[in-house]
Amino acid sequence: MTTDLQSTQPKTVDPYGKATPDLSTPRSRSIAGNLVRQRIRSVVKHLALIGLSLIMIYPLIWLLISSMKPNEQIFTDLSIFTTDLSLENYAHGWNAQLFPFHVYLINSSILVLGAIIGNLISCSMAAYAFARLDFRFRTLTFALMLGTILLPFHVVLVPQFILFRELGWLDTFLPLVVPKFLATEAFFIFLMVQFIRSLPNELYEAARIDGAGHFRQFVQITLPLMIPALATTTIFTFIWTWADFFGPLLYLRSPENYTVSQALTGFIDAQSTSNYGAMFAMSVVSLIPLFIAFLIGQKFLVKGFAKSGIK
Amino acid sequence: MSSLGELRTIAKQTKAQKSEKRAKRTYRDNKAGFVFMLPWITGFFVFTVGPMLVSLYLAFTDYSLLQPPQWTGLDNFTRMWGDERLWKSLEVTFIYVFVSVPFVLALALAVAVLLDRGMRGLSFYRSVFYLPSLMGGSVAVAILWRQVFGYDGIVNGFLGLFGIQGPGWVAHPDYALGTLIVLNIWTFGSPMIIFLAGLRQIPDMYYEAANVDGAGKVRQFFTITLPLLTPIIFFNLVLQTIFAFQNFTQAYVVSGGTGGPSDSTLFYTLYLYQQAFNSPMQMGYASAMAWLLVLFIGGLTAVNFWLSKYWVFYDD
């Protein structure tokens, strides 16, 4: 019995990883009991987490399976275990709207690409200034920049709309892309500031001694070293822009300019035809890029998020 | 340090500077600073400060985009007082915020604590819990939600196993908001990630000392983990509250843009959108509403900051 327990000892998962049982204390006689308890605790914990994982992920799996089921089966048979799967809904959904779905995919991609380039350039410039330069009003502007993270954008919504209307930019991608080139996403500036601050000062001193100005310090030292922060920005921008609905709803009016998000709402409006299969299929199509971005960028997402929130 | 932490430090420093006589000082990089800051400065004035001023002006006018704004004084605000749908939308929004945010934070914290410290399968669980919060804002998920909580959706399918016939949740005035609250709770992954990172900052030695002293896991949680995590709980609380106030897409998609059934999902932002962009476009009224939202969010954030003195523990 004892040997049995000892052989399992290295496998037990101690949540704090450090607490090795101290055999010299008077408590040592209860060590066998402790191990059993730890084992049980670990099993219960994993069961709870697996249960929660299933609840979290089940709707997404159901969506995926339902998108491959014949329409009449989606709601009569709610299980995800079926062999009767086909891609017919995808072919159907692709052409169910005014334009084939790739038009919307291309529109969304253009917006995403523009937003990424804009954010990368403008936010990294501002971040470099905040983190490395000594200029007047730096503290003030930094505080204001942080303040804009907390400001609800509804307060600028109507005037911005009027502005873009005056400029004749309605029903173009400009209102959704141009602001990104002017560093309006303060969240990313903050993320990059945090990152640049952590770079060793010696590098910059060496560069200065070699006669590098701020432009070269920015392009040749800062940018290459902050690639992880740039990657985080890229992936977050990708995900947020791809999933954005409010911006396109405001500014894109004609169906040939619609993004994927807008095209999907078309399925709801037309639900009298109750083509659920097609709607689910195109929903899946719209989620695939998000999922791929998540898989590729997981490491950066987790780190970036952590960095933005933490000491 | 979090963005809120930075603001706190700046406020402290400014306070400290006021007391001493400020020495005149020169700045090394004024020119380069201006060049690098130029995009931000432009954006700040063109897309934030300018629009804020215009919106403040419009709040006191009647404006429908077609004719120039008519100054109406406080009319928009007195109209708000008697606008029943506005009160309804405030009620809906407050219920949504005050119910879902505590749930999100509690769940995020609980799961983060369970996942802490190099347990087996950590990265798998983290991914599974984080994925929904990346997709949660999308139209596709809102569409999915309509079906999950529909009359013949999976929730009722599950209840059917126990012989319960659930209602069509999304179409029922009493439950529609609840489905949106559940959707928000489903996205607890992002605060969870922040909690996980915060837990990693707590030095192991505290737990080692507690183990030597014979403190159990529960006691360790309440005397070590929770106090040291309060700044991060605070950060998550402030941000989640602000974000929850501004939720729009889910309510719009789930209710088909109406905020129905019977205005039960008429979020404040959705009502604001309807006022501004549905005919007749009442942009003056919408601007007034936007400023009321700023007051609410600002007020709530201020209360949060004020209360934080009593429960947030700063280790500096």
JSON list of C-alpha atoms in Angstrom, two decimals, chain A residues 39-224:
[
{"chain": "A", "resi": 39, "resn": "ARG", "atom": "CA", "xyz": [-4.74, 12.89, -5.62]},
{"chain": "A", "resi": 40, "resn": "ILE", "atom": "CA", "xyz": [-8.47, 13.19, -5.05]},
{"chain": "A", "resi": 41, "resn": "ARG", "atom": "CA", "xyz": [-8.27, 16.96, -5.10]},
{"chain": "A", "resi": 42, "resn": "SER", "atom": "CA", "xyz": [-6.40, 16.85, -8.38]},
{"chain": "A", "resi": 43, "resn": "VAL", "atom": "CA", "xyz": [-8.92, 14.48, -9.96]},
{"chain": "A", "resi": 44, "resn": "VAL", "atom": "CA", "xyz": [-11.88, 16.57, -8.80]},
{"chain": "A", "resi": 45, "resn": "LYS", "atom": "CA", "xyz": [-10.20, 19.69, -10.11]},
{"chain": "A", "resi": 46, "resn": "HIS", "atom": "CA", "xyz": [-9.61, 18.16, -13.53]},
{"chain": "A", "resi": 47, "resn": "LEU", "atom": "CA", "xyz": [-13.16, 16.84, -13.68]},
{"chain": "A", "resi": 48, "resn": "ALA", "atom": "CA", "xyz": [-14.52, 20.30, -12.89]},
{"chain": "A", "resi": 49, "resn": "LEU", "atom": "CA", "xyz": [-12.29, 21.93, -15.49]},
{"chain": "A", "resi": 50, "resn": "ILE", "atom": "CA", "xyz": [-13.16, 19.36, -18.15]},
{"chain": "A", "resi": 51, "resn": "GLY", "atom": "CA", "xyz": [-16.85, 19.85, -17.40]},
{"chain": "A", "resi": 52, "resn": "LEU", "atom": "CA", "xyz": [-16.52, 23.59, -17.73]},
{"chain": "A", "resi": 53, "resn": "SER", "atom": "CA", "xyz": [-14.48, 23.21, -20.93]},
{"chain": "A", "resi": 54, "resn": "LEU", "atom": "CA", "xyz": [-17.27, 21.13, -22.44]},
{"chain": "A", "resi": 55, "resn": "ILE", "atom": "CA", "xyz": [-19.90, 23.72, -21.58]},
{"chain": "A", "resi": 56, "resn": "MET", "atom": "CA", "xyz": [-17.72, 26.47, -23.00]},
{"chain": "A", "resi": 57, "resn": "ILE", "atom": "CA", "xyz": [-16.88, 24.75, -26.23]},
{"chain": "A", "resi": 58, "resn": "TYR", "atom": "CA", "xyz": [-20.08, 22.80, -26.89]},
{"chain": "A", "resi": 59, "resn": "PRO", "atom": "CA", "xyz": [-21.97, 25.63, -28.63]},
{"chain": "A", "resi": 60, "resn": "LEU", "atom": "CA", "xyz": [-19.08, 26.11, -31.07]},
{"chain": "A", "resi": 61, "resn": "ILE", "atom": "CA", "xyz": [-18.88, 22.40, -31.85]},
{"chain": "A", "resi": 62, "resn": "TRP", "atom": "CA", "xyz": [-22.63, 22.26, -32.27]},
{"chain": "A", "resi": 63, "resn": "LEU", "atom": "CA", "xyz": [-22.40, 25.17, -34.70]},
{"chain": "A", "resi": 64, "resn": "LEU", "atom": "CA", "xyz": [-19.76, 23.38, -36.72]},
{"chain": "A", "resi": 65, "resn": "ILE", "atom": "CA", "xyz": [-21.66, 20.09, -36.86]},
{"chain": "A", "resi": 66, "resn": "SER", "atom": "CA", "xyz": [-25.00, 21.77, -37.57]},
{"chain": "A", "resi": 67, "resn": "SER", "atom": "CA", "xyz": [-23.48, 23.66, -40.45]},
{"chain": "A", "resi": 68, "resn": "MET", "atom": "CA", "xyz": [-22.91, 20.30, -42.14]},
{"chain": "A", "resi": 69, "resn": "LYS", "atom": "CA", "xyz": [-26.32, 18.82, -41.44]},
{"chain": "A", "resi": 70, "resn": "PRO", "atom": "CA", "xyz": [-29.34, 18.92, -43.69]},
{"chain": "A", "resi": 71, "resn": "ASN", "atom": "CA", "xyz": [-31.64, 21.78, -42.71]},
{"chain": "A", "resi": 72, "resn": "GLU", "atom": "CA", "xyz": [-34.50, 19.71, -41.43]},
{"chain": "A", "resi": 73, "resn": "GLN", "atom": "CA", "xyz": [-32.23, 17.77, -39.07]},
{"chain": "A", "resi": 74, "resn": "ILE", "atom": "CA", "xyz": [-30.56, 20.69, -37.30]},
{"chain": "A", "resi": 75, "resn": "PHE", "atom": "CA", "xyz": [-33.24, 21.21, -34.68]},
{"chain": "A", "resi": 76, "resn": "THR", "atom": "CA", "xyz": [-34.92, 17.82, -34.70]},
{"chain": "A", "resi": 77, "resn": "ASP", "atom": "CA", "xyz": [-31.68, 16.09, -33.78]},
{"chain": "A", "resi": 78, "resn": "LEU", "atom": "CA", "xyz": [-29.62, 18.30, -31.48]},
{"chain": "A", "resi": 79, "resn": "SER", "atom": "CA", "xyz": [-26.79, 15.86, -30.90]},
{"chain": "A", "resi": 80, "resn": "ILE", "atom": "CA", "xyz": [-23.37, 16.40, -32.37]},
{"chain": "A", "resi": 81, "resn": "PHE", "atom": "CA", "xyz": [-22.96, 12.72, -33.15]},
{"chain": "A", "resi": 82, "resn": "THR", "atom": "CA", "xyz": [-24.04, 12.02, -36.67]},
{"chain": "A", "resi": 83, "resn": "THR", "atom": "CA", "xyz": [-22.53, 10.59, -39.79]},
{"chain": "A", "resi": 84, "resn": "ASP", "atom": "CA", "xyz": [-24.80, 12.33, -42.22]},
{"chain": "A", "resi": 85, "resn": "LEU", "atom": "CA", "xyz": [-22.56, 15.30, -42.93]},
{"chain": "A", "resi": 86, "resn": "SER", "atom": "CA", "xyz": [-22.08, 17.23, -46.13]},
{"chain": "A", "resi": 87, "resn": "LEU", "atom": "CA", "xyz": [-20.76, 20.57, -47.29]},
{"chain": "A", "resi": 88, "resn": "GLU", "atom": "CA", "xyz": [-23.92, 21.37, -49.20]},
{"chain": "A", "resi": 89, "resn": "ASN", "atom": "CA", "xyz": [-24.87, 24.20, -46.83]},
{"chain": "A", "resi": 90, "resn": "TYR", "atom": "CA", "xyz": [-21.56, 25.87, -47.58]},
{"chain": "A", "resi": 91, "resn": "ALA", "atom": "CA", "xyz": [-22.17, 25.86, -51.31]},
{"chain": "A", "resi": 92, "resn": "HIS", "atom": "CA", "xyz": [-25.66, 27.15, -50.66]},
{"chain": "A", "resi": 93, "resn": "GLY", "atom": "CA", "xyz": [-24.71, 29.84, -48.16]},
{"chain": "A", "resi": 94, "resn": "TRP", "atom": "CA", "xyz": [-21.86, 31.10, -50.29]},
{"chain": "A", "resi": 95, "resn": "ASN", "atom": "CA", "xyz": [-24.32, 32.35, -52.88]},
{"chain": "A", "resi": 96, "resn": "ALA", "atom": "CA", "xyz": [-27.34, 33.02, -50.67]},
{"chain": "A", "resi": 97, "resn": "GLN", "atom": "CA", "xyz": [-26.74, 36.77, -50.48]},
{"chain": "A", "resi": 98, "resn": "LEU", "atom": "CA", "xyz": [-26.71, 39.49, -53.09]},
{"chain": "A", "resi": 99, "resn": "PHE", "atom": "CA", "xyz": [-22.99, 38.92, -53.69]},
{"chain": "A", "resi": 100, "resn": "PRO", "atom": "CA", "xyz": [-21.03, 35.69, -53.32]},
{"chain": "A", "resi": 101, "resn": "PHE", "atom": "CA", "xyz": [-19.48, 35.40, -49.90]},
{"chain": "A", "resi": 102, "resn": "HIS", "atom": "CA", "xyz": [-15.91, 35.93, -51.06]},
{"chain": "A", "resi": 103, "resn": "VAL", "atom": "CA", "xyz": [-16.79, 39.55, -51.84]},
{"chain": "A", "resi": 104, "resn": "TYR", "atom": "CA", "xyz": [-17.47, 40.09, -48.14]},
{"chain": "A", "resi": 105, "resn": "LEU", "atom": "CA", "xyz": [-14.38, 38.14, -47.17]},
{"chain": "A", "resi": 106, "resn": "ILE", "atom": "CA", "xyz": [-12.26, 40.37, -49.39]},
{"chain": "A", "resi": 107, "resn": "ASN", "atom": "CA", "xyz": [-13.86, 43.53, -47.96]},
{"chain": "A", "resi": 108, "resn": "SER", "atom": "CA", "xyz": [-13.17, 42.39, -44.41]},
{"chain": "A", "resi": 109, "resn": "SER", "atom": "CA", "xyz": [-9.61, 41.48, -45.36]},
{"chain": "A", "resi": 110, "resn": "ILE", "atom": "CA", "xyz": [-8.95, 44.93, -46.83]},
{"chain": "A", "resi": 111, "resn": "LEU", "atom": "CA", "xyz": [-10.22, 46.59, -43.67]},
{"chain": "A", "resi": 112, "resn": "VAL", "atom": "CA", "xyz": [-8.16, 44.28, -41.48]},
{"chain": "A", "resi": 113, "resn": "LEU", "atom": "CA", "xyz": [-5.02, 44.87, -43.50]},
{"chain": "A", "resi": 114, "resn": "GLY", "atom": "CA", "xyz": [-5.47, 48.64, -43.43]},
{"chain": "A", "resi": 115, "resn": "ALA", "atom": "CA", "xyz": [-6.14, 48.65, -39.71]},
{"chain": "A", "resi": 116, "resn": "ILE", "atom": "CA", "xyz": [-3.09, 46.50, -38.98]},
{"chain": "A", "resi": 117, "resn": "ILE", "atom": "CA", "xyz": [-0.71, 48.65, -41.01]},
{"chain": "A", "resi": 118, "resn": "GLY", "atom": "CA", "xyz": [-2.15, 51.83, -39.51]},
{"chain": "A", "resi": 119, "resn": "ASN", "atom": "CA", "xyz": [-1.93, 50.61, -35.94]},
{"chain": "A", "resi": 120, "resn": "LEU", "atom": "CA", "xyz": [1.58, 49.24, -36.35]},
{"chain": "A", "resi": 121, "resn": "ILE", "atom": "CA", "xyz": [2.99, 52.48, -37.75]},
{"chain": "A", "resi": 122, "resn": "SER", "atom": "CA", "xyz": [1.17, 55.10, -35.74]},
{"chain": "A", "resi": 123, "resn": "CYS", "atom": "CA", "xyz": [1.05, 53.34, -32.37]},
{"chain": "A", "resi": 124, "resn": "SER", "atom": "CA", "xyz": [4.72, 52.33, -32.44]},
{"chain": "A", "resi": 125, "resn": "MET", "atom": "CA", "xyz": [5.72, 55.93, -33.21]},
{"chain": "A", "resi": 126, "resn": "ALA", "atom": "CA", "xyz": [3.72, 57.32, -30.31]},
{"chain": "A", "resi": 127, "resn": "ALA", "atom": "CA", "xyz": [4.92, 54.54, -28.04]},
{"chain": "A", "resi": 128, "resn": "TYR", "atom": "CA", "xyz": [8.56, 55.27, -28.88]},
{"chain": "A", "resi": 129, "resn": "ALA", "atom": "CA", "xyz": [8.03, 58.93, -28.03]},
{"chain": "A", "resi": 130, "resn": "PHE", "atom": "CA", "xyz": [6.31, 58.15, -24.73]},
{"chain": "A", "resi": 131, "resn": "ALA", "atom": "CA", "xyz": [8.86, 55.55, -23.70]},
{"chain": "A", "resi": 132, "resn": "ARG", "atom": "CA", "xyz": [12.16, 57.00, -24.93]},
{"chain": "A", "resi": 133, "resn": "LEU", "atom": "CA", "xyz": [11.89, 60.72, -25.61]},
{"chain": "A", "resi": 134, "resn": "ASP", "atom": "CA", "xyz": [12.04, 63.60, -23.21]},
{"chain": "A", "resi": 135, "resn": "PHE", "atom": "CA", "xyz": [9.65, 66.25, -24.46]},
{"chain": "A", "resi": 136, "resn": "ARG", "atom": "CA", "xyz": [7.37, 68.86, -23.04]},
{"chain": "A", "resi": 137, "resn": "PHE", "atom": "CA", "xyz": [3.88, 67.75, -21.98]},
{"chain": "A", "resi": 138, "resn": "ARG", "atom": "CA", "xyz": [4.91, 64.11, -22.11]},
{"chain": "A", "resi": 139, "resn": "THR", "atom": "CA", "xyz": [3.28, 63.28, -18.78]},
{"chain": "A", "resi": 140, "resn": "LEU", "atom": "CA", "xyz": [0.16, 65.22, -19.67]},
{"chain": "A", "resi": 141, "resn": "THR", "atom": "CA", "xyz": [-0.27, 63.65, -23.10]},
{"chain": "A", "resi": 142, "resn": "PHE", "atom": "CA", "xyz": [0.47, 60.22, -21.67]},
{"chain": "A", "resi": 143, "resn": "ALA", "atom": "CA", "xyz": [-2.27, 60.63, -19.07]},
{"chain": "A", "resi": 144, "resn": "LEU", "atom": "CA", "xyz": [-4.67, 61.87, -21.76]},
{"chain": "A", "resi": 145, "resn": "MET", "atom": "CA", "xyz": [-3.79, 58.92, -23.95]},
{"chain": "A", "resi": 146, "resn": "LEU", "atom": "CA", "xyz": [-4.55, 56.51, -21.11]},
{"chain": "A", "resi": 147, "resn": "GLY", "atom": "CA", "xyz": [-7.76, 58.41, -20.47]},
{"chain": "A", "resi": 148, "resn": "THR", "atom": "CA", "xyz": [-8.98, 57.74, -24.00]},
{"chain": "A", "resi": 149, "resn": "ILE", "atom": "CA", "xyz": [-8.93, 54.01, -23.24]},
{"chain": "A", "resi": 150, "resn": "LEU", "atom": "CA", "xyz": [-11.63, 54.65, -20.66]},
{"chain": "A", "resi": 151, "resn": "LEU", "atom": "CA", "xyz": [-13.67, 57.13, -22.73]},
{"chain": "A", "resi": 152, "resn": "PRO", "atom": "CA", "xyz": [-16.86, 55.63, -24.21]},
{"chain": "A", "resi": 153, "resn": "PHE", "atom": "CA", "xyz": [-16.64, 56.15, -27.95]},
{"chain": "A", "resi": 154, "resn": "HIS", "atom": "CA", "xyz": [-20.34, 57.00, -28.18]},
{"chain": "A", "resi": 155, "resn": "VAL", "atom": "CA", "xyz": [-19.53, 60.52, -27.15]},
{"chain": "A", "resi": 156, "resn": "VAL", "atom": "CA", "xyz": [-17.59, 61.06, -30.38]},
{"chain": "A", "resi": 157, "resn": "LEU", "atom": "CA", "xyz": [-19.84, 58.91, -32.51]},
{"chain": "A", "resi": 158, "resn": "VAL", "atom": "CA", "xyz": [-22.22, 61.50, -33.93]},
{"chain": "A", "resi": 159, "resn": "PRO", "atom": "CA", "xyz": [-19.62, 64.22, -34.66]},
{"chain": "A", "resi": 160, "resn": "GLN", "atom": "CA", "xyz": [-17.30, 61.69, -36.28]},
{"chain": "A", "resi": 161, "resn": "PHE", "atom": "CA", "xyz": [-20.15, 60.55, -38.47]},
{"chain": "A", "resi": 162, "resn": "ILE", "atom": "CA", "xyz": [-20.87, 64.16, -39.45]},
{"chain": "A", "resi": 163, "resn": "LEU", "atom": "CA", "xyz": [-17.17, 64.73, -40.15]},
{"chain": "A", "resi": 164, "resn": "PHE", "atom": "CA", "xyz": [-16.89, 61.69, -42.42]},
{"chain": "A", "resi": 165, "resn": "ARG", "atom": "CA", "xyz": [-20.09, 62.68, -44.16]},
{"chain": "A", "resi": 166, "resn": "GLU", "atom": "CA", "xyz": [-18.73, 66.17, -44.83]},
{"chain": "A", "resi": 167, "resn": "LEU", "atom": "CA", "xyz": [-15.57, 64.61, -46.22]},
{"chain": "A", "resi": 168, "resn": "GLY", "atom": "CA", "xyz": [-17.66, 62.46, -48.52]},
{"chain": "A", "resi": 169, "resn": "TRP", "atom": "CA", "xyz": [-16.28, 59.29, -47.01]},
{"chain": "A", "resi": 170, "resn": "LEU", "atom": "CA", "xyz": [-19.58, 57.56, -46.28]},
{"chain": "A", "resi": 171, "resn": "ASP", "atom": "CA", "xyz": [-19.86, 54.15, -47.88]},
{"chain": "A", "resi": 172, "resn": "THR", "atom": "CA", "xyz": [-16.09, 53.89, -48.24]},
{"chain": "A", "resi": 173, "resn": "PHE", "atom": "CA", "xyz": [-13.52, 52.09, -46.11]},
{"chain": "A", "resi": 174, "resn": "LEU", "atom": "CA", "xyz": [-11.81, 55.36, -45.16]},
{"chain": "A", "resi": 175, "resn": "PRO", "atom": "CA", "xyz": [-13.71, 56.09, -41.90]},
{"chain": "A", "resi": 176, "resn": "LEU", "atom": "CA", "xyz": [-12.73, 52.63, -40.67]},
{"chain": "A", "resi": 177, "resn": "VAL", "atom": "CA", "xyz": [-9.08, 52.76, -41.71]},
{"chain": "A", "resi": 178, "resn": "VAL", "atom": "CA", "xyz": [-7.82, 56.35, -41.58]},
{"chain": "A", "resi": 179, "resn": "PRO", "atom": "CA", "xyz": [-8.24, 56.78, -37.79]},
{"chain": "A", "resi": 180, "resn": "LYS", "atom": "CA", "xyz": [-5.95, 53.78, -37.27]},
{"chain": "A", "resi": 181, "resn": "PHE", "atom": "CA", "xyz": [-3.16, 55.70, -38.99]},
{"chain": "A", "resi": 182, "resn": "LEU", "atom": "CA", "xyz": [-3.60, 58.42, -36.37]},
{"chain": "A", "resi": 183, "resn": "ALA", "atom": "CA", "xyz": [-2.97, 56.23, -33.34]},
{"chain": "A", "resi": 184, "resn": "THR", "atom": "CA", "xyz": [-6.53, 56.23, -32.05]},
{"chain": "A", "resi": 185, "resn": "GLU", "atom": "CA", "xyz": [-6.16, 52.78, -30.49]},
{"chain": "A", "resi": 186, "resn": "ALA", "atom": "CA", "xyz": [-4.56, 53.82, -27.22]},
{"chain": "A", "resi": 187, "resn": "PHE", "atom": "CA", "xyz": [-4.58, 50.27, -25.92]},
{"chain": "A", "resi": 188, "resn": "PHE", "atom": "CA", "xyz": [-1.82, 49.31, -28.34]},
{"chain": "A", "resi": 189, "resn": "ILE", "atom": "CA", "xyz": [0.25, 52.40, -27.59]},
{"chain": "A", "resi": 190, "resn": "PHE", "atom": "CA", "xyz": [0.20, 51.47, -23.94]},
{"chain": "A", "resi": 191, "resn": "LEU", "atom": "CA", "xyz": [1.12, 47.87, -24.73]},
{"chain": "A", "resi": 192, "resn": "MET", "atom": "CA", "xyz": [4.11, 49.02, -26.79]},
{"chain": "A", "resi": 193, "resn": "VAL", "atom": "CA", "xyz": [5.21, 51.62, -24.23]},
{"chain": "A", "resi": 194, "resn": "GLN", "atom": "CA", "xyz": [5.37, 48.86, -21.64]},
{"chain": "A", "resi": 195, "resn": "PHE", "atom": "CA", "xyz": [7.46, 46.78, -23.98]},
{"chain": "A", "resi": 196, "resn": "ILE", "atom": "CA", "xyz": [9.90, 49.51, -25.02]},
{"chain": "A", "resi": 197, "resn": "ARG", "atom": "CA", "xyz": [10.47, 50.47, -21.40]},
{"chain": "A", "resi": 198, "resn": "SER", "atom": "CA", "xyz": [11.69, 46.96, -20.71]},
{"chain": "A", "resi": 199, "resn": "LEU", "atom": "CA", "xyz": [14.42, 47.18, -23.39]},
{"chain": "A", "resi": 200, "resn": "PRO", "atom": "CA", "xyz": [17.94, 47.73, -22.00]},
{"chain": "A", "resi": 201, "resn": "ASN", "atom": "CA", "xyz": [19.05, 51.34, -21.99]},
{"chain": "A", "resi": 202, "resn": "GLU", "atom": "CA", "xyz": [22.63, 50.34, -22.85]},
{"chain": "A", "resi": 203, "resn": "LEU", "atom": "CA", "xyz": [21.59, 49.55, -26.40]},
{"chain": "A", "resi": 204, "resn": "TYR", "atom": "CA", "xyz": [20.38, 53.08, -26.90]},
{"chain": "A", "resi": 205, "resn": "GLU", "atom": "CA", "xyz": [23.45, 54.57, -25.28]},
{"chain": "A", "resi": 206, "resn": "ALA", "atom": "CA", "xyz": [25.66, 52.57, -27.61]},
{"chain": "A", "resi": 207, "resn": "ALA", "atom": "CA", "xyz": [23.61, 53.72, -30.57]},
{"chain": "A", "resi": 208, "resn": "ARG", "atom": "CA", "xyz": [23.84, 57.34, -29.50]},
{"chain": "A", "resi": 209, "resn": "ILE", "atom": "CA", "xyz": [27.59, 57.09, -29.15]},
{"chain": "A", "resi": 210, "resn": "ASP", "atom": "CA", "xyz": [27.68, 55.73, -32.67]},
{"chain": "A", "resi": 211, "resn": "GLY", "atom": "CA", "xyz": [25.83, 58.84, -33.72]},
{"chain": "A", "resi": 212, "resn": "ALA", "atom": "CA", "xyz": [22.41, 57.33, -34.37]},
{"chain": "A", "resi": 213, "resn": "GLY", "atom": "CA", "xyz": [19.58, 59.84, -34.26]},
{"chain": "A", "resi": 214, "resn": "HIS", "atom": "CA", "xyz": [16.07, 59.13, -33.03]},
{"chain": "A", "resi": 215, "resn": "PHE", "atom": "CA", "xyz": [14.90, 57.94, -36.39]},
{"chain": "A", "resi": 216, "resn": "ARG", "atom": "CA", "xyz": [17.60, 55.29, -36.54]},
{"chain": "A", "resi": 217, "resn": "GLN", "atom": "CA", "xyz": [17.15, 54.38, -32.89]},
{"chain": "A", "resi": 218, "resn": "PHE", "atom": "CA", "xyz": [13.50, 53.84, -33.67]},
{"chain": "A", "resi": 219, "resn": "VAL", "atom": "CA", "xyz": [13.87, 51.91, -36.90]},
{"chain": "A", "resi": 220, "resn": "GLN", "atom": "CA", "xyz": [17.06, 49.96, -36.29]},
{"chain": "A", "resi": 221, "resn": "ILE", "atom": "CA", "xyz": [16.85, 49.22, -32.58]},
{"chain": "A", "resi": 222, "resn": "THR", "atom": "CA", "xyz": [13.34, 49.63, -31.26]},
{"chain": "A", "resi": 223, "resn": "LEU", "atom": "CA", "xyz": [11.29, 48.11, -34.05]},
{"chain": "A", "resi": 224, "resn": "PRO", "atom": "CA", "xyz": [13.32, 44.89, -34.45]}
]
